[in-house]
Amino acid sequence: MVKPQCHNASRELWGKLDSLVTVRALRWFFFATGVSFFLAASLHGMLSNGQRYALNFVDIDGHKLSTADGHVTVLVLATTADSEKAHAVGDRAPDFCLGNSRYRLITIIYFVKKHSAIGRKIATMLLRHRVNEEAKRLQARYDAKKIARDARSDIFTVMDFDGTALSQLGGQTGAANFHVFVFGENGELLQQWNDVPSAADLAAAIK
């Protein structure tokens, strides 16, 4: 999610983190959760199209979310390695969804390995930074469409450290891969893909 121009800001963030943990601890964190934040296995077919699912999540801002609370929900299960795919799903959201409270995009990030309290804090700080940068990109799209709305309030990201969110999607702890689900207002699973859907397919599924 972080673009090249964000590297300086990221370096400043790491400078602040140096006062909290040792360089050795950070190196261990990267070894355990950096390049290998996630392991892959298929989720294809674990939820069935046409069935209703009232799945509940809490995002990093404390929002309580459900797939059956009256919103049309696009839910993305992504890994850090799949960040460009996650970007693509958001970029392919049709214009009629922008700033429209009927529609919602939720991104779930699942961590395979267990983490200490400090490890979770570091991961959360980094993700908040990335989400804020993503909000700037979305805000530019809002502004171009003359949508008077704070784009940050429309970004929902769930961090799954213990497999709670994954288990609701039918996955097994320790395994997750990129997947996109579309739920109707009553929680009916309308469509799902294990890759980035085309803009036309995504629009057709959420209408």
Coordinates of C-alpha atoms in Angstrom, one line a residue:
M1 CA 0.0 0.0 0.0
V2 CA 2.9 2.4 0.6
K3 CA 4.1 4.3 -2.4
P4 CA 7.7 5.3 -3.1
Q5 CA 7.2 8.9 -1.9
C6 CA 6.2 7.5 1.5
H7 CA 9.7 6.1 2.2
N8 CA 11.0 9.2 4.0
A9 CA 8.0 9.2 6.3
S10 CA 8.5 5.4 6.9
R11 CA 12.2 6.1 7.9
E12 CA 11.1 8.7 10.4
L13 CA 8.6 6.3 11.8
W14 CA 11.3 3.7 12.3
G15 CA 13.5 6.3 13.9
K16 CA 10.9 6.7 16.6
L17 CA 10.5 3.0 17.0
D18 CA 14.2 2.7 17.7
S19 CA 13.6 4.3 21.1
L20 CA 11.1 1.6 22.0
V21 CA 12.9 -1.6 20.9
T22 CA 16.4 -2.7 20.1
V23 CA 17.7 -3.2 16.6
R24 CA 18.0 -6.9 17.3
A25 CA 14.3 -7.0 18.3
L26 CA 13.3 -5.2 15.1
R27 CA 15.4 -7.7 13.0
W28 CA 13.7 -10.6 14.7
F29 CA 10.3 -9.0 14.0
F30 CA 11.1 -8.7 10.3
F31 CA 12.4 -12.2 10.2
A32 CA 9.2 -13.5 11.9
T33 CA 6.6 -11.2 10.3
G34 CA 8.2 -9.0 7.6
V35 CA 8.7 -10.9 4.4
S36 CA 6.7 -13.9 5.7
F37 CA 3.7 -12.1 7.3
F38 CA 1.5 -14.8 5.8
L39 CA 1.6 -18.3 4.4
A40 CA -0.7 -19.4 1.5
A41 CA -3.3 -22.0 1.1
S42 CA -6.6 -22.0 -0.8
L43 CA -9.9 -20.7 0.6
H44 CA -11.7 -21.4 -2.6
G45 CA -15.2 -22.9 -2.0
M46 CA -15.1 -22.7 1.8
L47 CA -18.1 -20.3 1.7
S48 CA -21.0 -21.0 -0.6
N49 CA -22.5 -18.5 -3.0
G50 CA -26.2 -17.9 -2.2
Q51 CA -25.9 -18.7 1.5
R52 CA -26.3 -16.0 4.2
Y53 CA -23.4 -15.3 6.6
A54 CA -23.5 -12.8 9.5
L55 CA -19.8 -12.4 10.0
N56 CA -18.6 -9.9 12.6
F57 CA -15.3 -8.0 12.7
V58 CA -13.7 -5.0 14.5
D59 CA -11.3 -2.8 12.5
I60 CA -8.2 -0.9 13.6
D61 CA -10.4 2.1 14.4
G62 CA -12.7 0.2 16.7
H63 CA -15.6 0.1 14.3
K64 CA -17.8 -3.0 14.7
L65 CA -18.6 -4.4 11.2
S66 CA -20.9 -7.1 10.0
T67 CA -21.6 -8.6 6.6
A68 CA -25.3 -8.6 7.4
D69 CA -25.9 -5.0 8.7
G70 CA -27.6 -3.5 5.7
H71 CA -24.5 -2.8 3.6
V72 CA -23.3 -4.3 0.3
T73 CA -19.9 -5.4 1.5
V74 CA -16.8 -6.2 -0.6
L75 CA -14.5 -8.1 1.7
V76 CA -10.8 -8.6 0.7
L77 CA -8.6 -11.1 2.4
A78 CA -5.0 -10.1 1.5
T79 CA -1.4 -10.6 2.4
T80 CA 1.3 -8.0 2.4
A81 CA 2.7 -9.6 -0.7
D82 CA -0.7 -9.1 -2.4
S83 CA -0.8 -5.3 -1.6
E84 CA -1.1 -4.4 -5.3
K85 CA -4.0 -6.8 -5.7
A86 CA -5.8 -5.2 -2.7
H87 CA -5.1 -1.8 -4.3
A88 CA -6.6 -3.0 -7.6
V89 CA -9.8 -4.1 -6.0
G90 CA -10.3 -0.7 -4.5
D91 CA -9.4 1.0 -7.7
R92 CA -11.9 -1.1 -9.6
A93 CA -14.8 -0.2 -7.4
P94 CA -17.4 1.5 -9.6
D95 CA -18.0 5.3 -9.3
F96 CA -21.5 4.7 -7.9
C97 CA -19.9 3.2 -4.8
L98 CA -17.8 6.2 -4.0
G99 CA -19.0 8.1 -0.9
N100 CA -22.2 6.0 -0.9
S101 CA -22.9 4.6 2.6
R102 CA -24.8 1.6 1.1
Y103 CA -21.5 0.1 0.0
R104 CA -18.4 -0.8 2.0
L105 CA -15.0 -2.3 1.4
I106 CA -13.3 -4.2 4.2
T107 CA -9.8 -5.5 4.0
I108 CA -8.7 -8.3 6.4
I109 CA -5.0 -8.9 7.1
Y110 CA -4.3 -12.3 8.6
F111 CA -1.1 -12.9 10.6
V112 CA 0.0 -16.6 10.6
K113 CA 2.6 -16.4 13.4
K114 CA 1.8 -15.5 17.0
H115 CA 3.2 -12.1 18.1
S116 CA 4.2 -10.5 21.4
A117 CA 2.4 -7.3 22.5
I118 CA 5.3 -5.2 21.2
G119 CA 5.1 -7.0 17.9
R120 CA 1.4 -6.3 17.5
K121 CA 2.0 -2.6 18.4
I122 CA 4.7 -2.3 15.7
A123 CA 2.5 -4.0 13.1
T124 CA -0.5 -1.8 14.0
M125 CA 1.6 1.4 13.8
L126 CA 2.9 0.4 10.4
L127 CA -0.5 -0.5 9.1
R128 CA -2.1 2.7 10.3
H129 CA 0.5 4.6 8.4
R130 CA -0.3 2.6 5.2
V131 CA -4.0 3.1 5.7
N132 CA -3.5 6.9 6.1
E133 CA -1.6 7.0 2.8
E134 CA -4.3 4.9 1.1
A135 CA -6.8 7.4 2.4
K136 CA -5.0 10.2 0.6
R137 CA -5.2 8.3 -2.7
L138 CA -8.9 7.7 -2.2
Q139 CA -9.5 11.4 -1.2
A140 CA -8.0 12.5 -4.5
R141 CA -10.6 10.3 -6.3
Y142 CA -13.4 11.8 -4.1
D143 CA -12.2 15.3 -4.9
A144 CA -12.1 14.6 -8.6
K145 CA -15.7 13.5 -8.4
K146 CA -16.6 16.4 -6.1
I147 CA -17.6 14.1 -3.3
A148 CA -17.6 16.2 -0.1
R149 CA -16.7 13.3 2.3
D150 CA -13.6 12.3 4.4
A151 CA -12.2 9.3 2.5
R152 CA -10.4 8.0 5.7
S153 CA -13.8 7.3 7.2
D154 CA -14.6 4.9 4.4
I155 CA -11.5 2.7 4.8
F156 CA -12.0 -0.3 7.1
T157 CA -9.0 -2.6 7.8
V158 CA -9.1 -5.6 10.2
M159 CA -5.9 -7.1 11.7
D160 CA -6.4 -10.8 12.4
F161 CA -3.6 -11.9 14.7
D162 CA -5.3 -15.0 16.2
G163 CA -7.3 -16.4 13.3
T164 CA -10.7 -15.2 14.6
A165 CA -11.6 -13.4 11.4
L166 CA -10.2 -16.2 9.2
S167 CA -12.2 -18.9 10.9
Q168 CA -15.4 -17.0 10.1
L169 CA -14.4 -17.2 6.4
G170 CA -14.0 -21.0 6.7
G171 CA -10.2 -20.9 6.8
Q172 CA -7.9 -22.8 9.0
T173 CA -5.5 -21.1 11.4
G174 CA -2.1 -20.9 9.8
A175 CA -3.3 -20.7 6.2
A176 CA -4.8 -17.9 4.1
N177 CA -4.5 -16.5 0.6
F178 CA -5.8 -13.6 -1.4
H179 CA -9.6 -13.8 -1.8
V180 CA -12.5 -11.4 -2.6
F181 CA -16.0 -11.9 -1.3
V182 CA -19.2 -9.8 -2.1
F183 CA -22.0 -9.9 0.5
G184 CA -25.5 -8.5 0.0
E185 CA -27.3 -6.3 2.5
N186 CA -28.6 -9.4 4.4
G187 CA -25.3 -11.2 4.4
E188 CA -26.0 -13.4 1.3
L189 CA -22.7 -14.3 -0.4
L190 CA -23.2 -13.0 -3.9
Q191 CA -19.9 -13.7 -5.5
Q192 CA -16.3 -14.7 -4.7
W193 CA -12.9 -14.8 -6.5
N194 CA -9.5 -16.0 -5.6
D195 CA -7.9 -13.3 -7.7
V196 CA -8.7 -9.6 -8.6
P197 CA -12.1 -9.4 -10.4
S198 CA -12.4 -7.3 -13.4
A199 CA -14.1 -3.9 -13.0
A200 CA -17.1 -5.1 -15.0
D201 CA -17.4 -8.3 -12.9
L202 CA -17.1 -6.4 -9.6
A203 CA -19.7 -3.8 -10.7
A204 CA -22.1 -6.6 -11.8
A205 CA -21.8 -8.4 -8.4
I206 CA -22.5 -5.4 -6.2
K207 CA -25.3 -3.8 -8.1

